[in-house]
JSON list of C-alpha atoms in Angstrom, two decimals:
[
{"chain": "A", "resi": 1493, "resn": "MET", "atom": "CA", "xyz": [-39.78, 48.25, -58.80]},
{"chain": "A", "resi": 1494, "resn": "ASN", "atom": "CA", "xyz": [-39.29, 51.76, -58.24]},
{"chain": "A", "resi": 1495, "resn": "LEU", "atom": "CA", "xyz": [-40.51, 54.34, -55.75]},
{"chain": "A", "resi": 1496, "resn": "GLU", "atom": "CA", "xyz": [-39.73, 58.60, -55.79]},
{"chain": "A", "resi": 1497, "resn": "GLY", "atom": "CA", "xyz": [-39.73, 60.48, -52.94]},
{"chain": "A", "resi": 1498, "resn": "ARG", "atom": "CA", "xyz": [-40.65, 63.98, -53.63]},
{"chain": "A", "resi": 1499, "resn": "LYS", "atom": "CA", "xyz": [-38.38, 66.76, -54.40]},
{"chain": "A", "resi": 1500, "resn": "ILE", "atom": "CA", "xyz": [-37.01, 68.97, -51.65]},
{"chain": "A", "resi": 1501, "resn": "VAL", "atom": "CA", "xyz": [-34.23, 71.85, -51.37]},
{"chain": "A", "resi": 1502, "resn": "VAL", "atom": "CA", "xyz": [-32.05, 71.81, -48.78]},
{"chain": "A", "resi": 1503, "resn": "ASN", "atom": "CA", "xyz": [-29.83, 74.79, -47.98]},
{"chain": "A", "resi": 1504, "resn": "LYS", "atom": "CA", "xyz": [-26.48, 73.28, -48.71]},
{"chain": "A", "resi": 1505, "resn": "SER", "atom": "CA", "xyz": [-24.43, 73.13, -51.36]},
{"chain": "A", "resi": 1506, "resn": "SER", "atom": "CA", "xyz": [-24.55, 69.97, -53.63]},
{"chain": "A", "resi": 1507, "resn": "LYS", "atom": "CA", "xyz": [-20.36, 69.99, -52.38]},
{"chain": "A", "resi": 1508, "resn": "GLU", "atom": "CA", "xyz": [-21.45, 69.77, -49.02]},
{"chain": "A", "resi": 1509, "resn": "LEU", "atom": "CA", "xyz": [-23.63, 67.77, -48.91]},
{"chain": "A", "resi": 1510, "resn": "SER", "atom": "CA", "xyz": [-21.85, 64.77, -51.35]},
{"chain": "A", "resi": 1511, "resn": "GLU", "atom": "CA", "xyz": [-19.42, 65.24, -48.18]},
{"chain": "A", "resi": 1512, "resn": "ILE", "atom": "CA", "xyz": [-22.14, 64.19, -45.72]},
{"chain": "A", "resi": 1513, "resn": "LEU", "atom": "CA", "xyz": [-23.50, 61.31, -47.54]},
{"chain": "A", "resi": 1514, "resn": "LYS", "atom": "CA", "xyz": [-19.81, 60.04, -47.81]},
{"chain": "A", "resi": 1515, "resn": "SER", "atom": "CA", "xyz": [-19.74, 59.20, -44.19]},
{"chain": "A", "resi": 1516, "resn": "PRO", "atom": "CA", "xyz": [-21.58, 56.11, -43.14]},
{"chain": "A", "resi": 1517, "resn": "GLU", "atom": "CA", "xyz": [-22.00, 57.38, -39.42]},
{"chain": "A", "resi": 1518, "resn": "ASN", "atom": "CA", "xyz": [-23.91, 60.31, -40.67]},
{"chain": "A", "resi": 1519, "resn": "TYR", "atom": "CA", "xyz": [-27.01, 58.48, -42.35]},
{"chain": "A", "resi": 1520, "resn": "LYS", "atom": "CA", "xyz": [-27.91, 57.99, -38.65]},
{"chain": "A", "resi": 1521, "resn": "ASP", "atom": "CA", "xyz": [-29.13, 61.52, -38.46]},
{"chain": "A", "resi": 1522, "resn": "PHE", "atom": "CA", "xyz": [-31.76, 60.30, -41.45]},
{"chain": "A", "resi": 1523, "resn": "MET", "atom": "CA", "xyz": [-33.44, 57.40, -40.30]},
{"chain": "A", "resi": 1524, "resn": "PRO", "atom": "CA", "xyz": [-37.03, 56.85, -38.77]},
{"chain": "A", "resi": 1525, "resn": "ASP", "atom": "CA", "xyz": [-37.88, 57.04, -35.49]},
{"chain": "A", "resi": 1526, "resn": "GLY", "atom": "CA", "xyz": [-38.21, 53.87, -34.33]},
{"chain": "A", "resi": 1527, "resn": "LEU", "atom": "CA", "xyz": [-34.88, 52.99, -34.84]},
{"chain": "A", "resi": 1528, "resn": "GLN", "atom": "CA", "xyz": [-33.59, 50.26, -32.68]},
{"chain": "A", "resi": 1529, "resn": "LYS", "atom": "CA", "xyz": [-29.89, 48.99, -34.00]},
{"chain": "A", "resi": 1530, "resn": "PHE", "atom": "CA", "xyz": [-27.44, 51.19, -36.40]},
{"chain": "A", "resi": 1531, "resn": "GLU", "atom": "CA", "xyz": [-23.61, 50.01, -36.66]},
{"chain": "A", "resi": 1532, "resn": "THR", "atom": "CA", "xyz": [-21.55, 52.01, -38.94]},
{"chain": "A", "resi": 1533, "resn": "ARG", "atom": "CA", "xyz": [-18.93, 49.75, -41.16]},
{"chain": "A", "resi": 1534, "resn": "GLU", "atom": "CA", "xyz": [-16.10, 51.34, -43.47]},
{"chain": "A", "resi": 1535, "resn": "ASP", "atom": "CA", "xyz": [-18.03, 51.09, -46.47]},
{"chain": "A", "resi": 1536, "resn": "GLY", "atom": "CA", "xyz": [-21.85, 51.29, -45.07]},
{"chain": "A", "resi": 1537, "resn": "PHE", "atom": "CA", "xyz": [-24.12, 50.94, -42.60]},
{"chain": "A", "resi": 1538, "resn": "LYS", "atom": "CA", "xyz": [-26.31, 48.46, -40.48]},
{"chain": "A", "resi": 1539, "resn": "PHE", "atom": "CA", "xyz": [-29.72, 49.22, -39.29]},
{"chain": "A", "resi": 1540, "resn": "GLY", "atom": "CA", "xyz": [-32.59, 48.17, -38.02]},
{"chain": "A", "resi": 1541, "resn": "LEU", "atom": "CA", "xyz": [-36.12, 49.53, -37.53]},
{"chain": "A", "resi": 1542, "resn": "GLN", "atom": "CA", "xyz": [-38.80, 48.39, -35.14]},
{"chain": "A", "resi": 1543, "resn": "GLY", "atom": "CA", "xyz": [-41.33, 45.86, -36.75]},
{"chain": "A", "resi": 1544, "resn": "MET", "atom": "CA", "xyz": [-38.69, 45.02, -39.80]},
{"chain": "A", "resi": 1545, "resn": "PRO", "atom": "CA", "xyz": [-35.71, 42.82, -40.72]},
{"chain": "A", "resi": 1546, "resn": "GLU", "atom": "CA", "xyz": [-31.96, 44.46, -40.32]},
{"chain": "A", "resi": 1547, "resn": "ILE", "atom": "CA", "xyz": [-30.83, 46.36, -43.52]},
{"chain": "A", "resi": 1548, "resn": "ALA", "atom": "CA", "xyz": [-27.27, 46.37, -44.54]},
{"chain": "A", "resi": 1549, "resn": "LEU", "atom": "CA", "xyz": [-26.66, 49.17, -47.27]},
{"chain": "A", "resi": 1550, "resn": "LYS", "atom": "CA", "xyz": [-22.98, 50.10, -48.62]},
{"chain": "A", "resi": 1551, "resn": "ILE", "atom": "CA", "xyz": [-22.25, 53.25, -50.16]},
{"chain": "A", "resi": 1552, "resn": "ASP", "atom": "CA", "xyz": [-21.12, 52.30, -53.52]},
{"chain": "A", "resi": 1553, "resn": "GLU", "atom": "CA", "xyz": [-21.17, 56.09, -55.32]},
{"chain": "A", "resi": 1554, "resn": "VAL", "atom": "CA", "xyz": [-21.62, 59.20, -53.93]},
{"chain": "A", "resi": 1555, "resn": "ASN", "atom": "CA", "xyz": [-20.15, 62.60, -55.88]},
{"chain": "A", "resi": 1556, "resn": "GLU", "atom": "CA", "xyz": [-21.91, 65.99, -56.52]},
{"chain": "A", "resi": 1557, "resn": "GLN", "atom": "CA", "xyz": [-24.58, 64.91, -58.42]},
{"chain": "A", "resi": 1558, "resn": "LYS", "atom": "CA", "xyz": [-25.81, 61.74, -56.65]},
{"chain": "A", "resi": 1559, "resn": "ALA", "atom": "CA", "xyz": [-25.59, 59.69, -53.87]},
{"chain": "A", "resi": 1560, "resn": "VAL", "atom": "CA", "xyz": [-25.90, 55.83, -54.23]},
{"chain": "A", "resi": 1561, "resn": "LEU", "atom": "CA", "xyz": [-26.68, 53.40, -51.64]},
{"chain": "A", "resi": 1562, "resn": "LYS", "atom": "CA", "xyz": [-26.96, 49.17, -52.68]},
{"chain": "A", "resi": 1563, "resn": "SER", "atom": "CA", "xyz": [-28.01, 46.65, -50.83]},
{"chain": "A", "resi": 1564, "resn": "ALA", "atom": "CA", "xyz": [-25.21, 44.72, -48.84]},
{"chain": "A", "resi": 1565, "resn": "SER", "atom": "CA", "xyz": [-27.08, 41.42, -49.12]},
{"chain": "A", "resi": 1566, "resn": "SER", "atom": "CA", "xyz": [-26.48, 39.39, -51.96]},
{"chain": "A", "resi": 1567, "resn": "SER", "atom": "CA", "xyz": [-30.47, 37.85, -50.95]},
{"chain": "A", "resi": 1568, "resn": "LEU", "atom": "CA", "xyz": [-31.89, 41.30, -51.98]},
{"chain": "A", "resi": 1569, "resn": "ASP", "atom": "CA", "xyz": [-31.30, 43.04, -55.18]},
{"chain": "A", "resi": 1570, "resn": "PHE", "atom": "CA", "xyz": [-32.19, 47.02, -55.03]},
{"chain": "A", "resi": 1571, "resn": "SER", "atom": "CA", "xyz": [-30.55, 50.60, -54.69]},
{"chain": "A", "resi": 1572, "resn": "LEU", "atom": "CA", "xyz": [-31.61, 53.93, -53.17]},
{"chain": "A", "resi": 1573, "resn": "THR", "atom": "CA", "xyz": [-30.38, 57.07, -54.92]},
{"chain": "A", "resi": 1574, "resn": "ALA", "atom": "CA", "xyz": [-30.55, 60.60, -53.99]},
{"chain": "A", "resi": 1575, "resn": "THR", "atom": "CA", "xyz": [-29.87, 62.86, -56.93]},
{"chain": "A", "resi": 1576, "resn": "LEU", "atom": "CA", "xyz": [-28.46, 66.06, -56.11]},
{"chain": "A", "resi": 1577, "resn": "ASN", "atom": "CA", "xyz": [-29.09, 68.93, -58.50]},
{"chain": "A", "resi": 1578, "resn": "PRO", "atom": "CA", "xyz": [-27.54, 72.22, -57.35]},
{"chain": "A", "resi": 1579, "resn": "ILE", "atom": "CA", "xyz": [-29.63, 75.53, -57.80]},
{"chain": "A", "resi": 1580, "resn": "ASN", "atom": "CA", "xyz": [-27.71, 78.04, -56.66]},
{"chain": "A", "resi": 1581, "resn": "GLU", "atom": "CA", "xyz": [-23.76, 77.81, -54.38]},
{"chain": "A", "resi": 1582, "resn": "ASN", "atom": "CA", "xyz": [-25.91, 77.28, -51.18]},
{"chain": "A", "resi": 1583, "resn": "GLN", "atom": "CA", "xyz": [-29.08, 75.15, -52.45]},
{"chain": "A", "resi": 1584, "resn": "THR", "atom": "CA", "xyz": [-29.41, 71.35, -53.96]},
{"chain": "A", "resi": 1585, "resn": "GLU", "atom": "CA", "xyz": [-32.78, 70.26, -55.19]},
{"chain": "A", "resi": 1586, "resn": "VAL", "atom": "CA", "xyz": [-32.30, 66.08, -53.91]},
{"chain": "A", "resi": 1587, "resn": "GLN", "atom": "CA", "xyz": [-34.97, 63.30, -54.53]},
{"chain": "A", "resi": 1588, "resn": "MET", "atom": "CA", "xyz": [-34.72, 59.76, -53.41]},
{"chain": "A", "resi": 1589, "resn": "LEU", "atom": "CA", "xyz": [-34.92, 56.96, -56.18]},
{"chain": "A", "resi": 1590, "resn": "PHE", "atom": "CA", "xyz": [-35.63, 53.33, -54.93]},
{"chain": "A", "resi": 1591, "resn": "GLU", "atom": "CA", "xyz": [-35.06, 50.31, -57.27]},
{"chain": "A", "resi": 1592, "resn": "GLY", "atom": "CA", "xyz": [-35.36, 47.10, -56.94]},
{"chain": "A", "resi": 1593, "resn": "LYS", "atom": "CA", "xyz": [-36.06, 43.77, -58.18]},
{"chain": "A", "resi": 1594, "resn": "PHE", "atom": "CA", "xyz": [-38.32, 41.65, -55.82]},
{"chain": "A", "resi": 1595, "resn": "ASN", "atom": "CA", "xyz": [-40.80, 39.34, -56.89]},
{"chain": "A", "resi": 1596, "resn": "PRO", "atom": "CA", "xyz": [-44.36, 40.22, -56.81]},
{"chain": "A", "resi": 1597, "resn": "PHE", "atom": "CA", "xyz": [-44.94, 38.54, -53.33]},
{"chain": "A", "resi": 1598, "resn": "ILE", "atom": "CA", "xyz": [-42.49, 40.62, -51.74]},
{"chain": "A", "resi": 1599, "resn": "LYS", "atom": "CA", "xyz": [-43.13, 43.37, -53.53]},
{"chain": "A", "resi": 1600, "resn": "MET", "atom": "CA", "xyz": [-46.48, 43.69, -52.20]},
{"chain": "A", "resi": 1601, "resn": "MET", "atom": "CA", "xyz": [-45.00, 43.25, -48.40]},
{"chain": "A", "resi": 1602, "resn": "VAL", "atom": "CA", "xyz": [-42.39, 45.81, -48.96]},
{"chain": "A", "resi": 1603, "resn": "GLU", "atom": "CA", "xyz": [-43.64, 48.58, -51.47]},
{"chain": "A", "resi": 1604, "resn": "LYS", "atom": "CA", "xyz": [-45.75, 50.31, -48.60]},
{"chain": "A", "resi": 1605, "resn": "PRO", "atom": "CA", "xyz": [-43.28, 50.32, -46.10]},
{"chain": "A", "resi": 1606, "resn": "LEU", "atom": "CA", "xyz": [-40.19, 51.35, -48.11]},
{"chain": "A", "resi": 1607, "resn": "GLN", "atom": "CA", "xyz": [-42.26, 54.13, -49.83]},
{"chain": "A", "resi": 1608, "resn": "ASN", "atom": "CA", "xyz": [-43.14, 55.46, -46.00]},
{"chain": "A", "resi": 1609, "resn": "PHE", "atom": "CA", "xyz": [-38.96, 55.07, -45.37]},
{"chain": "A", "resi": 1610, "resn": "ILE", "atom": "CA", "xyz": [-38.24, 56.97, -48.50]},
{"chain": "A", "resi": 1611, "resn": "ASN", "atom": "CA", "xyz": [-40.98, 59.21, -47.41]},
{"chain": "A", "resi": 1612, "resn": "THR", "atom": "CA", "xyz": [-38.78, 59.85, -43.49]},
{"chain": "A", "resi": 1613, "resn": "LEU", "atom": "CA", "xyz": [-35.36, 60.05, -45.34]},
{"chain": "A", "resi": 1614, "resn": "THR", "atom": "CA", "xyz": [-36.71, 62.87, -47.82]},
{"chain": "A", "resi": 1615, "resn": "ASP", "atom": "CA", "xyz": [-38.17, 64.60, -44.83]},
{"chain": "A", "resi": 1616, "resn": "LYS", "atom": "CA", "xyz": [-35.08, 64.31, -42.25]},
{"chain": "A", "resi": 1617, "resn": "ILE", "atom": "CA", "xyz": [-32.89, 65.27, -44.96]},
{"chain": "A", "resi": 1618, "resn": "GLU", "atom": "CA", "xyz": [-35.21, 68.50, -46.30]},
{"chain": "A", "resi": 1619, "resn": "ALA", "atom": "CA", "xyz": [-34.58, 69.31, -42.13]},
{"chain": "A", "resi": 1620, "resn": "TYR", "atom": "CA", "xyz": [-30.84, 68.34, -41.83]},
{"chain": "A", "resi": 1621, "resn": "LYS", "atom": "CA", "xyz": [-28.68, 71.24, -40.49]}
]
């Protein structure tokens, strides 16, 4: 299952944005309203949203072209990638891409909430100061 967020322009360089995305505690700023739990770990973070199970993510790779988060659970196989495309020295185009391997039943249950989550992340990154 693949989902995409809309492309946005962030008023930060890709270097500055990649530095922000390397730090687990910064992801709290991108979480949707309804966040009930957020705890950082050395290589990632765990969060819980109202009405959804807790999800643990590890920061797998961050550079000036992308930031890749992967599921920290062996029972869920997915990644969330933010592509970073520099427009100029002060602006970067960002797009969230979700890729997950789910059975059809799970896919049917999680597709809409995941798309909403990606849309919210996109909005929060776009508004980030």
